[in-house]
Short mmCIF file of C-alpha atoms and ligand atoms in Angstrom, two decimals:
data_model
loop_
_atom_site.label_atom_id
_atom_site.label_comp_id
_atom_site.label_asym_id
_atom_site.label_seq_id
_atom_site.Cartn_x
_atom_site.Cartn_y
_atom_site.Cartn_z
CA UNK A 1 23.13 110.97 38.33
CA UNK A 2 25.95 108.63 39.44
CA UNK A 3 24.36 105.18 39.54
CA UNK A 4 25.52 101.86 41.39
CA UNK A 5 24.39 98.70 39.85
CA UNK A 6 23.41 95.36 41.22
CA UNK A 7 23.24 92.80 38.57
CA UNK A 8 22.10 89.11 38.75
CA UNK A 9 23.40 86.94 35.96
CA UNK A 10 21.25 83.85 35.92
CA UNK A 11 23.42 82.04 33.30
CA UNK A 12 21.80 78.84 31.92
CA UNK A 13 19.68 78.04 34.83
CA UNK A 14 15.92 77.52 35.59
CA UNK A 15 12.65 76.91 34.01
CA UNK A 16 9.96 79.52 32.94
CA UNK A 17 8.44 78.84 36.11
CA UNK A 18 11.40 79.34 38.45
CA UNK A 19 12.42 82.28 36.39
CA UNK A 20 9.18 84.24 36.93
CA UNK A 21 9.04 83.05 40.60
CA UNK A 22 12.44 84.56 41.12
CA UNK A 23 11.50 87.83 39.38
CA UNK A 24 8.05 88.03 41.32
CA UNK A 25 9.98 87.70 44.58
CA UNK A 26 12.54 90.36 43.50
CA UNK A 27 9.85 92.84 42.17
CA UNK A 28 7.80 92.71 45.27
CA UNK A 29 10.62 94.05 47.18
CA UNK A 30 12.39 96.22 44.69
CA UNK A 31 10.14 99.03 43.73
CA UNK A 32 10.15 102.67 43.46
CA UNK A 33 8.64 103.12 47.03
CA UNK A 34 11.18 101.07 48.80
CA UNK A 35 14.54 101.45 47.03
CA UNK A 36 17.07 104.32 46.54
CA UNK A 37 16.69 105.21 42.97
CA UNK A 38 20.66 105.55 42.73
CA UNK A 39 20.82 101.87 43.07
CA UNK A 40 19.58 99.95 39.85
CA UNK A 41 18.96 96.25 40.08
CA UNK A 42 19.16 94.35 36.72
CA UNK A 43 18.46 90.65 36.05
CA UNK A 44 19.88 88.64 32.99
CA UNK A 45 17.59 85.71 32.52
CA UNK A 46 18.12 83.12 29.76
CA UNK A 47 16.76 84.48 26.56
CA UNK A 48 14.02 82.03 26.47
CA UNK A 49 12.61 83.41 29.69
CA UNK A 50 13.06 87.05 28.69
CA UNK A 51 9.67 88.25 27.93
CA UNK A 52 7.98 86.43 30.98
CA UNK A 53 10.57 87.92 33.34
CA UNK A 54 10.10 91.27 31.74
CA UNK A 55 6.36 91.02 32.31
CA UNK A 56 6.87 89.89 36.01
CA UNK A 57 9.04 93.03 36.70
CA UNK A 58 7.16 95.62 34.73
CA UNK A 59 5.82 97.48 37.69
CA UNK A 60 9.07 97.33 39.67
CA UNK A 61 12.10 99.32 39.38
CA UNK A 62 14.13 96.25 38.09
CA UNK A 63 15.71 96.42 34.73
CA UNK A 64 16.43 93.41 32.13
CA UNK A 65 19.61 92.54 30.43
CA UNK A 66 20.83 90.19 28.01
CA UNK A 67 23.56 87.76 28.73
CA UNK A 68 24.97 87.87 25.20
CA UNK A 69 24.31 89.95 22.01
CA UNK A 70 25.07 89.24 18.33
CA UNK A 71 27.72 91.42 16.72
CA UNK A 72 25.46 91.47 13.62
CA UNK A 73 22.24 93.63 13.22
CA UNK A 74 20.27 91.23 11.03
CA UNK A 75 20.84 88.24 8.69
CA UNK A 76 21.36 84.47 8.28
CA UNK A 77 23.09 84.22 11.77
CA UNK A 78 21.39 80.92 12.99
CA UNK A 79 21.00 80.85 16.69
CA UNK A 80 22.10 84.40 17.25
CA UNK A 81 20.04 87.42 18.74
CA UNK A 82 20.39 90.88 17.78
CA UNK A 83 20.64 93.95 19.80
CA UNK A 84 17.42 95.45 18.14
CA UNK A 85 15.42 92.16 18.97
CA UNK A 86 16.72 92.43 22.65
CA UNK A 87 15.66 96.15 22.90
CA UNK A 88 12.36 95.01 21.50
CA UNK A 89 12.05 92.47 24.32
CA UNK A 90 12.29 95.17 26.85
CA UNK A 91 16.21 94.73 27.48
CA UNK A 92 18.20 97.84 28.67
CA UNK A 93 21.60 96.11 29.26
CA UNK A 94 23.74 93.66 27.49
CA UNK A 95 26.71 91.70 29.17
CA UNK A 96 29.61 91.46 26.59
CA UNK A 97 32.86 89.57 27.18
CA UNK A 98 32.01 87.32 29.88
CA UNK A 99 34.63 85.24 30.78
CA UNK A 100 32.67 82.06 30.33
CA UNK A 101 32.01 83.10 26.68
CA UNK A 102 35.50 84.24 26.03
CA UNK A 103 36.86 80.94 27.15
CA UNK A 104 34.15 78.58 25.94
CA UNK A 105 32.83 80.38 22.89
CA UNK A 106 36.36 81.57 21.84
CA UNK A 107 35.32 85.34 22.00
CA UNK A 108 38.27 87.33 21.32
CA UNK A 109 38.49 90.87 22.52
CA UNK A 110 38.00 92.11 18.83
CA UNK A 111 34.70 90.21 18.85
CA UNK A 112 33.92 91.52 22.33
CA UNK A 113 34.46 95.11 20.77
CA UNK A 114 32.14 94.23 17.96
CA UNK A 115 29.33 93.37 20.32
CA UNK A 116 29.86 96.22 22.39
CA UNK A 117 29.50 98.50 19.42
CA UNK A 118 26.28 96.60 18.00
CA UNK A 119 24.64 96.70 21.67
CA UNK A 120 25.39 100.50 22.01
CA UNK A 121 24.30 101.22 18.55
CA UNK A 122 20.97 99.66 19.16
CA UNK A 123 20.49 101.74 22.52
CA UNK A 124 21.71 98.98 24.94
CA UNK A 125 23.92 99.72 27.80
CA UNK A 126 26.75 97.24 27.61
CA UNK A 127 28.45 95.70 30.55
CA UNK A 128 31.91 94.89 29.51
CA UNK A 129 33.33 91.99 31.52
CA UNK A 130 37.08 91.65 31.78
CA UNK A 131 39.20 89.73 34.32
CA UNK A 132 42.56 87.59 34.29
CA UNK A 133 43.18 83.79 34.91
CA UNK A 134 44.83 82.52 38.02
CA UNK A 135 47.95 81.99 35.74
CA UNK A 136 47.86 85.36 34.60
CA UNK A 137 47.52 86.70 38.26
CA UNK A 138 50.34 84.61 39.56
CA UNK A 139 52.52 85.78 36.56
CA UNK A 140 51.71 89.40 37.85
CA UNK A 141 49.89 90.09 34.41
CA UNK A 142 46.52 91.08 36.10
CA UNK A 143 46.50 94.98 35.35
CA UNK A 144 48.15 94.26 31.84
CA UNK A 145 45.36 91.80 30.80
CA UNK A 146 42.48 93.76 32.09
CA UNK A 147 43.83 97.10 30.57
CA UNK A 148 44.50 95.27 27.26
CA UNK A 149 40.76 93.89 27.17
CA UNK A 150 39.56 97.40 27.92
CA UNK A 151 41.89 98.80 25.42
CA UNK A 152 40.49 96.57 22.58
CA UNK A 153 37.10 98.06 23.15
CA UNK A 154 38.25 101.66 23.43
CA UNK A 155 40.09 101.35 20.02
CA UNK A 156 36.91 99.98 18.26
CA UNK A 157 34.20 102.07 20.14
CA UNK A 158 36.10 105.23 21.51
CA UNK A 159 36.77 106.20 24.98
CA UNK A 160 33.80 108.32 25.37
CA UNK A 161 31.49 105.57 24.46
CA UNK A 162 33.18 103.07 26.70
CA UNK A 163 32.78 105.33 29.65
CA UNK A 164 29.00 105.65 28.76
CA UNK A 165 28.89 101.96 29.44
CA UNK A 166 29.51 99.81 32.91
CA UNK A 167 32.55 97.66 33.24
CA UNK A 168 32.59 94.52 35.34
CA UNK A 169 35.97 93.18 36.90
CA UNK A 170 35.30 89.30 37.12
CA UNK A 171 38.70 87.67 37.88
CA UNK A 172 38.33 84.14 36.11
CA UNK A 173 39.63 82.22 39.17
CA UNK A 174 36.69 83.78 41.34
CA UNK A 175 33.80 83.03 38.86
CA UNK A 176 31.78 80.26 40.28
CA UNK A 177 34.52 78.88 42.42
CA UNK A 178 33.65 80.13 45.96
CA UNK A 179 37.01 82.09 45.88
CA UNK A 180 36.54 86.00 46.06
CA UNK A 181 39.21 88.53 45.30
CA UNK A 182 39.95 90.45 48.58
CA UNK A 183 38.61 93.81 48.90
CA UNK A 184 42.12 95.19 48.26
CA UNK A 185 42.94 92.97 45.36
CA UNK A 186 39.72 94.16 43.81
CA UNK A 187 40.23 97.91 44.61
CA UNK A 188 43.63 97.62 43.08
CA UNK A 189 42.26 96.49 39.75
CA UNK A 190 39.30 98.93 39.87
CA UNK A 191 41.43 101.97 40.53
CA UNK A 192 43.77 100.82 37.65
CA UNK A 193 40.65 100.73 35.29
CA UNK A 194 39.49 104.04 36.69
CA UNK A 195 42.91 105.59 35.89
CA UNK A 196 42.80 104.03 32.33
CA UNK A 197 39.40 105.72 31.66
CA UNK A 198 40.76 109.07 33.06
CA UNK A 199 38.47 112.08 33.36
CA UNK A 200 35.87 110.73 31.14
CA UNK A 201 35.21 107.70 33.42
CA UNK A 202 34.88 109.22 36.77
CA UNK A 203 31.12 108.15 36.70
CA UNK A 204 31.43 104.98 34.84
CA UNK A 205 29.91 102.27 37.19
CA UNK A 206 32.73 99.59 37.94
CA UNK A 207 31.32 96.55 39.20
CA UNK A 208 33.04 93.62 41.04
CA UNK A 209 32.03 90.08 40.14
CA UNK A 210 33.31 86.44 41.38
CA UNK A 211 31.61 84.69 44.26
CA UNK A 212 29.79 87.64 45.61
CA UNK A 213 27.46 86.69 48.35
CA UNK A 214 25.78 88.63 51.43
CA UNK A 215 28.83 87.45 53.62
CA UNK A 216 31.62 89.16 51.52
CA UNK A 217 29.64 92.00 49.72
CA UNK A 218 29.87 94.75 52.31
CA UNK A 219 33.61 94.81 52.32
CA UNK A 220 33.86 94.77 48.51
CA UNK A 221 31.31 97.55 48.09
CA UNK A 222 33.08 99.68 50.61
CA UNK A 223 35.94 100.21 48.37
CA UNK A 224 36.06 103.53 46.53
CA UNK A 225 36.08 102.30 43.08
CA UNK A 226 33.67 99.46 43.36
CA UNK A 227 30.17 100.72 42.26
CA UNK A 228 28.13 97.72 42.55
CA UNK A 229 28.10 93.87 41.78
CA UNK A 230 27.82 91.26 39.03
CA UNK A 231 26.34 88.20 40.72
CA UNK A 232 26.07 84.56 39.49
CA UNK A 233 25.03 81.76 41.83
CA UNK A 234 23.92 83.95 44.75
CA UNK A 235 21.41 85.88 42.43
CA UNK A 236 19.33 82.93 41.92
CA UNK A 237 18.19 82.98 45.53
CA UNK A 238 15.88 85.97 46.01
CA UNK A 239 16.63 86.95 49.50
CA UNK A 240 20.24 86.48 49.51
CA UNK A 241 20.28 88.51 46.16
CA UNK A 242 18.10 91.14 47.87
CA UNK A 243 20.41 91.19 50.91
CA UNK A 244 23.45 91.68 48.66
CA UNK A 245 21.58 94.61 46.87
CA UNK A 246 20.91 96.48 50.13
CA UNK A 247 24.67 96.52 51.08
CA UNK A 248 25.44 98.57 48.10
CA UNK A 249 25.86 102.39 49.05
CA UNK A 250 24.84 104.63 46.28
P1 13P B 1 29.53 83.78 40.60
O1 13P B 1 28.95 84.88 41.27
O2 13P B 1 28.66 82.50 40.59
O3 13P B 1 30.82 83.52 40.83
O4 13P B 1 29.30 84.14 39.14
C1 13P B 1 29.86 85.44 38.75
C2 13P B 1 29.59 85.74 37.47
O5 13P B 1 30.27 85.10 36.42
C3 13P B 1 28.55 86.81 37.07
O6 13P B 1 28.62 87.15 35.96
#
């Protein structure tokens, strides 16, 4: 069944108490009795709050994801977390290639591809994040940059495996800035991604991220190749995030 996804990336925010409170508020609203099962809600708490959040959403229809995953399966990698450990904590998804990690942790497309494979091999569903900087957009390189980021993962993991994951288009200039791609700008990139994946990617969920809020989500989600949202700041407020989630048409 084709799924639409609404994803909350909590980034490095909150305490155990606020994380559980937010998860509990979401779980009260988002359960099998109240929601369309074709729309899946996933929250990505900080690692240290993962098990508490997993417990808080256990009886709801909400899934848990990891904001990062090691490319290694085990060993002397101080501070890292393997895909197997995340599965063990109840994770179903993992973000790979978020622009903040590409920029601040120097994650290359090759490392992102290794993380993608490690996640998938352990049974996690990767959400591969791609997107161009403002300079790259101004230089008309948007589609080239995004398709190159995806091609690096296809080369390592294979097209069929990339199509079994989800891809999130997050223009770097729209992340955390209050600037959003117009629905037309977003759809143009999403349709290029769909074309790159070809026949195998007809049902691959393609998400948009970058300053999504309830006030702009409906127009974005109405685009034919946008199958949900990856939400940062607005996912930290339960009512706002639920309002965004309810704008997704499965
Ligand atoms: P904002 O919604 O805060 O712009 O963040 C988007 C994002 O980076 C989600 O991964």
